[in-house]
mmCIF file of C-alpha atoms and ligand atoms in Angstrom:
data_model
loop_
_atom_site.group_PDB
_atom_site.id
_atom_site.type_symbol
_atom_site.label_atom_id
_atom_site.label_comp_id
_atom_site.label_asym_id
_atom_site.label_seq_id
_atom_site.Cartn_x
_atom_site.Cartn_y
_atom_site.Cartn_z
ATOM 1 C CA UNK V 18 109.205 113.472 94.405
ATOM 2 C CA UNK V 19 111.659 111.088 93.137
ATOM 3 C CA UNK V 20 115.102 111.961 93.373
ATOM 4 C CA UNK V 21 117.216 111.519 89.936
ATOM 5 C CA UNK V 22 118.607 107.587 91.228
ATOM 6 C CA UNK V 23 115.211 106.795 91.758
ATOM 7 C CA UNK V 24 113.816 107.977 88.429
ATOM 8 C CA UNK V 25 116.896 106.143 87.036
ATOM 9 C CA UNK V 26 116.367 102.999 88.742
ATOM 10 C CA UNK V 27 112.378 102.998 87.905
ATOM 11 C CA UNK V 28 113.674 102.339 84.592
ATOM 12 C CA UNK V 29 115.011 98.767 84.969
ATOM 13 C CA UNK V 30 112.752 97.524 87.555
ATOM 14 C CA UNK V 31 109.727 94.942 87.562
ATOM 15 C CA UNK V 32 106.344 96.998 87.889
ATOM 16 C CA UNK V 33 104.232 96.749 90.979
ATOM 17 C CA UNK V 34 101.039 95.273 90.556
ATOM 18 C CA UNK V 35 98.055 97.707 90.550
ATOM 19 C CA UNK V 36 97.250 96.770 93.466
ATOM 20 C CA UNK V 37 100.112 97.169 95.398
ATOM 21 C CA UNK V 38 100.884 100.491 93.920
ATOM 22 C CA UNK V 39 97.166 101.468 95.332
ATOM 23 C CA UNK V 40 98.472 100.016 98.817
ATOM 24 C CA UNK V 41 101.485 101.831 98.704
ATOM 25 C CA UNK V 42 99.862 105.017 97.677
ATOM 26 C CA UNK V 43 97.686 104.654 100.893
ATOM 27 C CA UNK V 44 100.674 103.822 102.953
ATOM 28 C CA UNK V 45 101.460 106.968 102.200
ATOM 29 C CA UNK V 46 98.377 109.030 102.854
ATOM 30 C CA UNK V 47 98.529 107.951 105.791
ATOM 31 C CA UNK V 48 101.811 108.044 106.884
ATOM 32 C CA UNK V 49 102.238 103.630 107.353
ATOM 33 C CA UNK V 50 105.459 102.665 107.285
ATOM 34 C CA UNK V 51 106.630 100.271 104.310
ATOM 35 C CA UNK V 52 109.660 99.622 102.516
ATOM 36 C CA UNK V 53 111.104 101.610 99.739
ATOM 37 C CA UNK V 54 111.798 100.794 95.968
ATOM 38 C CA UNK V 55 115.196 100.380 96.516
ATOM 39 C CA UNK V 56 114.447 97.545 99.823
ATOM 40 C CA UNK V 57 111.751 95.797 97.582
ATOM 41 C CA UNK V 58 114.819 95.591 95.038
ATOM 42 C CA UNK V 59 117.357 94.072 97.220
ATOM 43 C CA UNK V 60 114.785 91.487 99.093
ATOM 44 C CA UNK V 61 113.237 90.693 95.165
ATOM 45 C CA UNK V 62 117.022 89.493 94.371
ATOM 46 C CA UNK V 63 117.564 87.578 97.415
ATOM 47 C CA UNK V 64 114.106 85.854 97.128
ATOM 48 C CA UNK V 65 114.524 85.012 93.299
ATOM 49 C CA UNK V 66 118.280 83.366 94.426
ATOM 50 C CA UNK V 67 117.919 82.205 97.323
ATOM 51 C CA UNK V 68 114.034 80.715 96.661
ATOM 52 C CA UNK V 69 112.991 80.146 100.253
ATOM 53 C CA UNK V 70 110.407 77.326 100.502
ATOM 54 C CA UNK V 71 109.604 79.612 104.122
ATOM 55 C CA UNK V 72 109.633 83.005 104.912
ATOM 56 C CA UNK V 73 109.444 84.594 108.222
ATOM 57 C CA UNK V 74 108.526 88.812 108.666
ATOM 58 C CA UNK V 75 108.872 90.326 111.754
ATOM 59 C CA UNK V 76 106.532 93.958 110.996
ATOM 60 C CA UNK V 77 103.797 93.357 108.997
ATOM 61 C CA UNK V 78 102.217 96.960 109.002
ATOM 62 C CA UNK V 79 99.519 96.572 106.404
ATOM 63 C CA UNK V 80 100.434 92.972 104.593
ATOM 64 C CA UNK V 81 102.534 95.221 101.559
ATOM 65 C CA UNK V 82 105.745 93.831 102.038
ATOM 66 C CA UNK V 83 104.704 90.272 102.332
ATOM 67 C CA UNK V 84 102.702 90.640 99.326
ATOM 68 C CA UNK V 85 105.161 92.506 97.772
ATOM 69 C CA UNK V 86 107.748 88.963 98.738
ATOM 70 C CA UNK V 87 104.992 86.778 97.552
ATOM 71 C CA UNK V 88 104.688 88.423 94.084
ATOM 72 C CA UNK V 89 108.648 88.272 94.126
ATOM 73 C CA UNK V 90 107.972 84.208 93.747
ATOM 74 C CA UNK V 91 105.169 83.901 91.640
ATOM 75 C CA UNK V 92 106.071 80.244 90.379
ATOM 76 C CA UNK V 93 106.891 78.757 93.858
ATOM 77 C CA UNK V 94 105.272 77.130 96.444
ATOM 78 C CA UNK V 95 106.565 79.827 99.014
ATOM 79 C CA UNK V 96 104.609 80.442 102.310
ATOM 80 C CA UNK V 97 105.072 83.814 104.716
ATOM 81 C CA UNK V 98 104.678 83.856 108.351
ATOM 82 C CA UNK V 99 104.543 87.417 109.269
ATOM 83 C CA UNK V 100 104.102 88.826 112.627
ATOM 84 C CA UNK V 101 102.234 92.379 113.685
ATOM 85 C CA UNK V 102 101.370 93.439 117.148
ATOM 86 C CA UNK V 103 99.131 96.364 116.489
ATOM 87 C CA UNK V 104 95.547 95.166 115.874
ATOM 88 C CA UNK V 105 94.855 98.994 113.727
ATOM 89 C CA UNK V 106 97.858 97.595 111.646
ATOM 90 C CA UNK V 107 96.875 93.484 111.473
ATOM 91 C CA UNK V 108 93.466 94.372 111.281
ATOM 92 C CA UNK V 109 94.422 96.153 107.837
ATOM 93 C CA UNK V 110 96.734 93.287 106.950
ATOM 94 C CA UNK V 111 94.227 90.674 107.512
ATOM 95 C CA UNK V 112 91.177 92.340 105.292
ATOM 96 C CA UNK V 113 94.475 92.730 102.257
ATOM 97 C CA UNK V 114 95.360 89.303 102.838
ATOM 98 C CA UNK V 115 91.770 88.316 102.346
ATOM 99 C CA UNK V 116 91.853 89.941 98.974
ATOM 100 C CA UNK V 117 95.189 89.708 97.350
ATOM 101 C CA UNK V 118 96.394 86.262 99.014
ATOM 102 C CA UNK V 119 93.386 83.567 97.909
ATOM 103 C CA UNK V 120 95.540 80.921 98.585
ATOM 104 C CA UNK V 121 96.190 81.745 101.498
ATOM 105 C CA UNK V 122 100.119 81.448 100.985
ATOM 106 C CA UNK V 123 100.808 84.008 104.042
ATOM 107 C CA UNK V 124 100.150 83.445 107.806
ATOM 108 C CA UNK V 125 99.295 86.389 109.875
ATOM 109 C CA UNK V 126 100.627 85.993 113.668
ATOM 110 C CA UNK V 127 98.976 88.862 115.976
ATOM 111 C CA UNK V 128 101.002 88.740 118.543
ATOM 112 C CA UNK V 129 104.198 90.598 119.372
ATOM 113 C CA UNK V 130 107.434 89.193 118.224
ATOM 114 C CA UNK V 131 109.215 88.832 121.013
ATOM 115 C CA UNK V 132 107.299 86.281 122.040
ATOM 116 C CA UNK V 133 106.272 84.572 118.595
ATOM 117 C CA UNK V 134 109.260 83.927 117.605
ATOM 118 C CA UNK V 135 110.535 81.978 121.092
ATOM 119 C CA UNK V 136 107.260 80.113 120.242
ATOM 120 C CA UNK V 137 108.351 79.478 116.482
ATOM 121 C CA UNK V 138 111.869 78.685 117.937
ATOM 122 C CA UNK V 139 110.648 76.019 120.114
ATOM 123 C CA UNK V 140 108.131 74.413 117.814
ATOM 124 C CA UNK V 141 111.124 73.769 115.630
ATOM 125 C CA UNK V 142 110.461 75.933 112.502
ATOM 126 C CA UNK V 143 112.251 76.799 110.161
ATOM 127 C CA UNK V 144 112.929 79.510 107.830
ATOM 128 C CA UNK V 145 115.556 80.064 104.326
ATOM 129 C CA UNK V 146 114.605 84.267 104.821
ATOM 130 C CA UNK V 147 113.861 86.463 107.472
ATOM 131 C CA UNK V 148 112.792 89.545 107.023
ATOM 132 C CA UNK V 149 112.954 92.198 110.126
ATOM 133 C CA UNK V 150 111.702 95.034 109.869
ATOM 134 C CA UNK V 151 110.004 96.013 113.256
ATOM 135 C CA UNK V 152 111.211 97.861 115.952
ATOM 136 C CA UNK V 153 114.738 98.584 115.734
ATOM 137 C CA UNK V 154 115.950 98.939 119.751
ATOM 138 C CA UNK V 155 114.420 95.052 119.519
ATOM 139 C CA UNK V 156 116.642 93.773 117.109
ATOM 140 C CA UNK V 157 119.428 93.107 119.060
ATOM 141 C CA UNK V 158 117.343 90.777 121.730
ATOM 142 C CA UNK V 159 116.085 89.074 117.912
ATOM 143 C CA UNK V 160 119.258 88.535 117.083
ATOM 144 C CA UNK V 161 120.096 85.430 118.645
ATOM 145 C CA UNK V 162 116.932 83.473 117.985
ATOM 146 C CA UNK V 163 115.739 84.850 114.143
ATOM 147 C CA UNK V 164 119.876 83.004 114.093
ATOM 148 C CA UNK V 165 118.284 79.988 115.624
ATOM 149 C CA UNK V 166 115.415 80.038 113.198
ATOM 150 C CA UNK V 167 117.463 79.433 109.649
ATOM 151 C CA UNK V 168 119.480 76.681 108.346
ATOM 152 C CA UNK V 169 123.152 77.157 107.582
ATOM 153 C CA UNK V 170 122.534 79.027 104.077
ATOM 154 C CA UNK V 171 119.466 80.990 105.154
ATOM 155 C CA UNK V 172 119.321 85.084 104.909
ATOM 156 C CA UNK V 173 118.302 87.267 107.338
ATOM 157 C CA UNK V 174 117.598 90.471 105.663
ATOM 158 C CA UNK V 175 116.978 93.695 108.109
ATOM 159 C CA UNK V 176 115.472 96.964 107.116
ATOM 160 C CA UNK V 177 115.869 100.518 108.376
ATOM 161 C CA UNK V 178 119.467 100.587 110.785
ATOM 162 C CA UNK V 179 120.525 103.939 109.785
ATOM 163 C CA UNK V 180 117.116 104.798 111.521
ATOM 164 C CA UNK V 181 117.207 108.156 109.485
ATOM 165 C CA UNK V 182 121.037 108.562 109.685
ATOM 166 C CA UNK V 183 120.579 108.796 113.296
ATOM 167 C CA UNK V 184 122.934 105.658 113.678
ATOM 168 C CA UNK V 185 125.718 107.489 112.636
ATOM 169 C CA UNK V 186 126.008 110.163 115.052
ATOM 170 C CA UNK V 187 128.232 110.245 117.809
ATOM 171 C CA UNK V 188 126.528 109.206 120.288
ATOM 172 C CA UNK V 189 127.516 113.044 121.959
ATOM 173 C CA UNK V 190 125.202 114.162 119.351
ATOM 174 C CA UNK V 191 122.008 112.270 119.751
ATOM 175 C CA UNK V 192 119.604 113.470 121.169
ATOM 176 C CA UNK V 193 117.549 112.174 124.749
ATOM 177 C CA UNK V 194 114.929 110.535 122.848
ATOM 178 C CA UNK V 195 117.016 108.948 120.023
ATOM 179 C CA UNK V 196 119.747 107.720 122.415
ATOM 180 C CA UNK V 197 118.676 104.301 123.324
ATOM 181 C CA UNK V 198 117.721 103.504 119.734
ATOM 182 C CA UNK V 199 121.064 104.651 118.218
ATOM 183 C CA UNK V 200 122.949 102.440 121.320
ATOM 184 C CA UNK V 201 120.964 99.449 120.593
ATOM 185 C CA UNK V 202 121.253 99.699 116.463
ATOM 186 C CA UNK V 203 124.920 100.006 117.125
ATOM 187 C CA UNK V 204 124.666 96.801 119.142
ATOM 188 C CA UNK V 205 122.822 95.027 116.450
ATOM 189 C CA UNK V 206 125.056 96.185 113.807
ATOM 190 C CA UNK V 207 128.686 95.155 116.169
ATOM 191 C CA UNK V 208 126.944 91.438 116.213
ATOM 192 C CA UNK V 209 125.003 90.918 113.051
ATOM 193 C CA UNK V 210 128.823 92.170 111.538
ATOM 194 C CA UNK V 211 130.756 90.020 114.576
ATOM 195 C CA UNK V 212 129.185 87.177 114.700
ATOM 196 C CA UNK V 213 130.796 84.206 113.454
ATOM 197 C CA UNK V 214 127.633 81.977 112.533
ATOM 198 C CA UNK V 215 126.860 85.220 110.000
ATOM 199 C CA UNK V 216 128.502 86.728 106.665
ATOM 200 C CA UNK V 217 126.829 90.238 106.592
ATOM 201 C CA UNK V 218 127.122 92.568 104.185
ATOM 202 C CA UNK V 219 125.305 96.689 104.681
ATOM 203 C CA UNK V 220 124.078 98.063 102.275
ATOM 204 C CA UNK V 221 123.736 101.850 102.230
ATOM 205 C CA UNK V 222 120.861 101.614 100.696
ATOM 206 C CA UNK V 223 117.945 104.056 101.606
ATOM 207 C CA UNK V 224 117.680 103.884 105.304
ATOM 208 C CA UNK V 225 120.194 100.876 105.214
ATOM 209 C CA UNK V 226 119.478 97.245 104.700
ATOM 210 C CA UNK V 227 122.079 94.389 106.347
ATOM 211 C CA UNK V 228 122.286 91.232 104.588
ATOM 212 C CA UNK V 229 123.312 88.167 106.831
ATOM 213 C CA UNK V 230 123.775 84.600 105.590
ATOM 214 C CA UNK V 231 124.092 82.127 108.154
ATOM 215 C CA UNK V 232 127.403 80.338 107.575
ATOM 216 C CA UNK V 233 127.710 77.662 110.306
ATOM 217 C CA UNK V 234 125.104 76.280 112.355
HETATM 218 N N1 SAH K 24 107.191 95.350 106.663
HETATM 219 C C1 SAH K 24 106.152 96.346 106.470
HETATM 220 C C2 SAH K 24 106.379 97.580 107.317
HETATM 221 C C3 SAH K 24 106.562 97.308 108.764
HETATM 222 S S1 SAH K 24 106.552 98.777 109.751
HETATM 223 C C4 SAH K 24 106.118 96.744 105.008
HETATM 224 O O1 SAH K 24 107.187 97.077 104.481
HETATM 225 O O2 SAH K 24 105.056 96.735 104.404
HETATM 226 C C5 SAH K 24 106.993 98.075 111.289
HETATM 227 C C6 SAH K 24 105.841 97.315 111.948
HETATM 228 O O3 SAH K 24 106.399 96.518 112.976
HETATM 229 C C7 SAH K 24 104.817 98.224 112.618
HETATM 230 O O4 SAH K 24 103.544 98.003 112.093
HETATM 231 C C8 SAH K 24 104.886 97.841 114.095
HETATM 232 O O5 SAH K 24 103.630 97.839 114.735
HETATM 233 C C9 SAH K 24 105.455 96.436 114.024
HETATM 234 N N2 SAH K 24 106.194 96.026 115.220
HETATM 235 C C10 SAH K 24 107.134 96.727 115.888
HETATM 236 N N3 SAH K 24 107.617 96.020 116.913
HETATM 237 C C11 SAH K 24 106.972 94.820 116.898
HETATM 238 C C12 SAH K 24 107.008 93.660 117.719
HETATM 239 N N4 SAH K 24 107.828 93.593 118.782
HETATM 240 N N5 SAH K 24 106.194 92.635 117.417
HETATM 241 C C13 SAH K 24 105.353 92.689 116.361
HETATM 242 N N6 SAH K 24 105.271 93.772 115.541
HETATM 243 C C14 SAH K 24 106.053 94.818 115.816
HETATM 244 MG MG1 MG K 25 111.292 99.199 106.966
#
C-alpha cells in the first residue's frame, strides 16, 4: 500500500515503462531488493542535470536500477558499468540486460566490488555518477576510491544509510547483529559529510539517500 506522499507524488512523476513495472513487481514477489519511487526520483534529477557520459553501480541485484538510469537518459549516449557478486542475482541481470538493453549500453561486472573497483581505479576510468547501493558496512572502505573514480564535478549518489532507521539509534540501543552495520554507516556518513574533496547533502528520503559532489580533485 502506498502511503498518502506516495500516492501524491505518483501524480507528478514520469511512468515506468511496462517493463520495468513487471520487474519491479517481481522484485517484489520475491523479496529482491531495489530502489524505491522516491530514490528513482532523486537519481532521475541528478542524471537529467548532471548527464554523465559514464555511470558506475555498485549492486546490481536484477539490472532494474540500471535500466531504470538508462531510461532516465533516453537521448544520450550514456553507458553503465554495474557490478553484482551474486551469480542468482547477475545471472537475472544478465538474461534482463539481454532483453531490455539491445544496445548493449550497460556492462555487467560479476565480480565483487571491492575488488572491481581497485581494478577500475587502476585502469584509469572514469565516471560523472556513481551509484552505491550494495552492502552498507562496505561503504566506508568504497569511500576513498568510488572518490578516486570521478572528476571534480562528478556525483556519487548512495542509497539506503538509515539502513531501516537503524542508523539512528544510539548505538546502546542496537542490537548484536545490527551493531557493526550501524558503526560503519556512521563512519561513512562522518566522511562522505567531512570530507573536504565532497559537498554532500542527505536526504531523508525513504531509507536515506546522500548526495556527494566532488569539489576538488
Ligand atoms: N541497485 C539495485 C539493488 C541492489 S541490492 C536496484 O535498485 O535495482 C544490493 C546488491 O548489492 C545485492 O544484489 C548484493 O548481492 C550486491 N552486493 C552487495 N555487496 C556487494 C559487493 N561487495 N560487490 C558486489 N555486489 C555486492
Ligand atoms: Mg537500495
Amino acid at each position: 500500500m502506498l502511503d498518502r506522499t506516495e500516492v501524491f507524488l505518483e501524480k507528478y512523476r514520469t511512468p515506468l515503462p511496462t517493463y520495468l513495472s513487471e520487474m519491479s513487481k517481481h522484485a517484489q514477489d520475491h523479496n529482491i531488493p531495489i530502489i524505491t519511487r522516491g530514490t528513482g526520483d532523486v537519481l532521475r534529477y541528478i542524471l537529467r542535470t548532471v548527464v554523465p557520459d559514464e555511470i558506475l553501480e555498485i549492486g546490481t541485484a536484477i539490472g532494474f536500477s540500471a535500466l531504470f538510469m538508462k531510461e532516465c537518459l533516453p537521448d544520450e549516449d550514456v553507458h553503465i558499468t554495474t557490478i553484482e557478486k551474486i551469480e542468482a542475482r547477475y545471472a537475472q541481470a544478465e538474461v534482463n540486460f539481454s532483453k531490455y538493453d539491445k544496445d548493449n549500453r550497460i556492462t555487467l561486472i560479476k565480480e565483487d566490488a571491492g575488488y572491481a573497483i581497485n581494478r577500475l581505479r587502476d585502469e584509469g576510468k572514469r565516471y560523472k555518477v556513481v551509484f552505491l547501493d550494495a552492502a552498507k558496512g562496505q561503504y566506508i572502505y568504497f569511500l576513498p576510491v568510488l572518490i578516486d573514480l570521478m572528476d571534480v564535478g562528478g556525483v556519487l549518489v548512495t542509497d539506503n544509510i538509515f539502513h531501516n532507521g537503524v542508523v539512528m539509534n544510539s548505538k546502546y540501543a542496537v542490537n548484536q547483529r545490527d551493531r557493526t552495520i550501524h558503526e560503519r554507516l556512521r563512519e561513512f556518513l562522518a566522511a562522505v559529510t567531512g570530507n573536504e574533496r565532497l559537498e554532500s547533502l542527505i536526504f531523508p528520503v525513504d531509507d536515506g539517500i546522500v548526495v556527494s559532489k566532488k569539489i576538488k580533485q
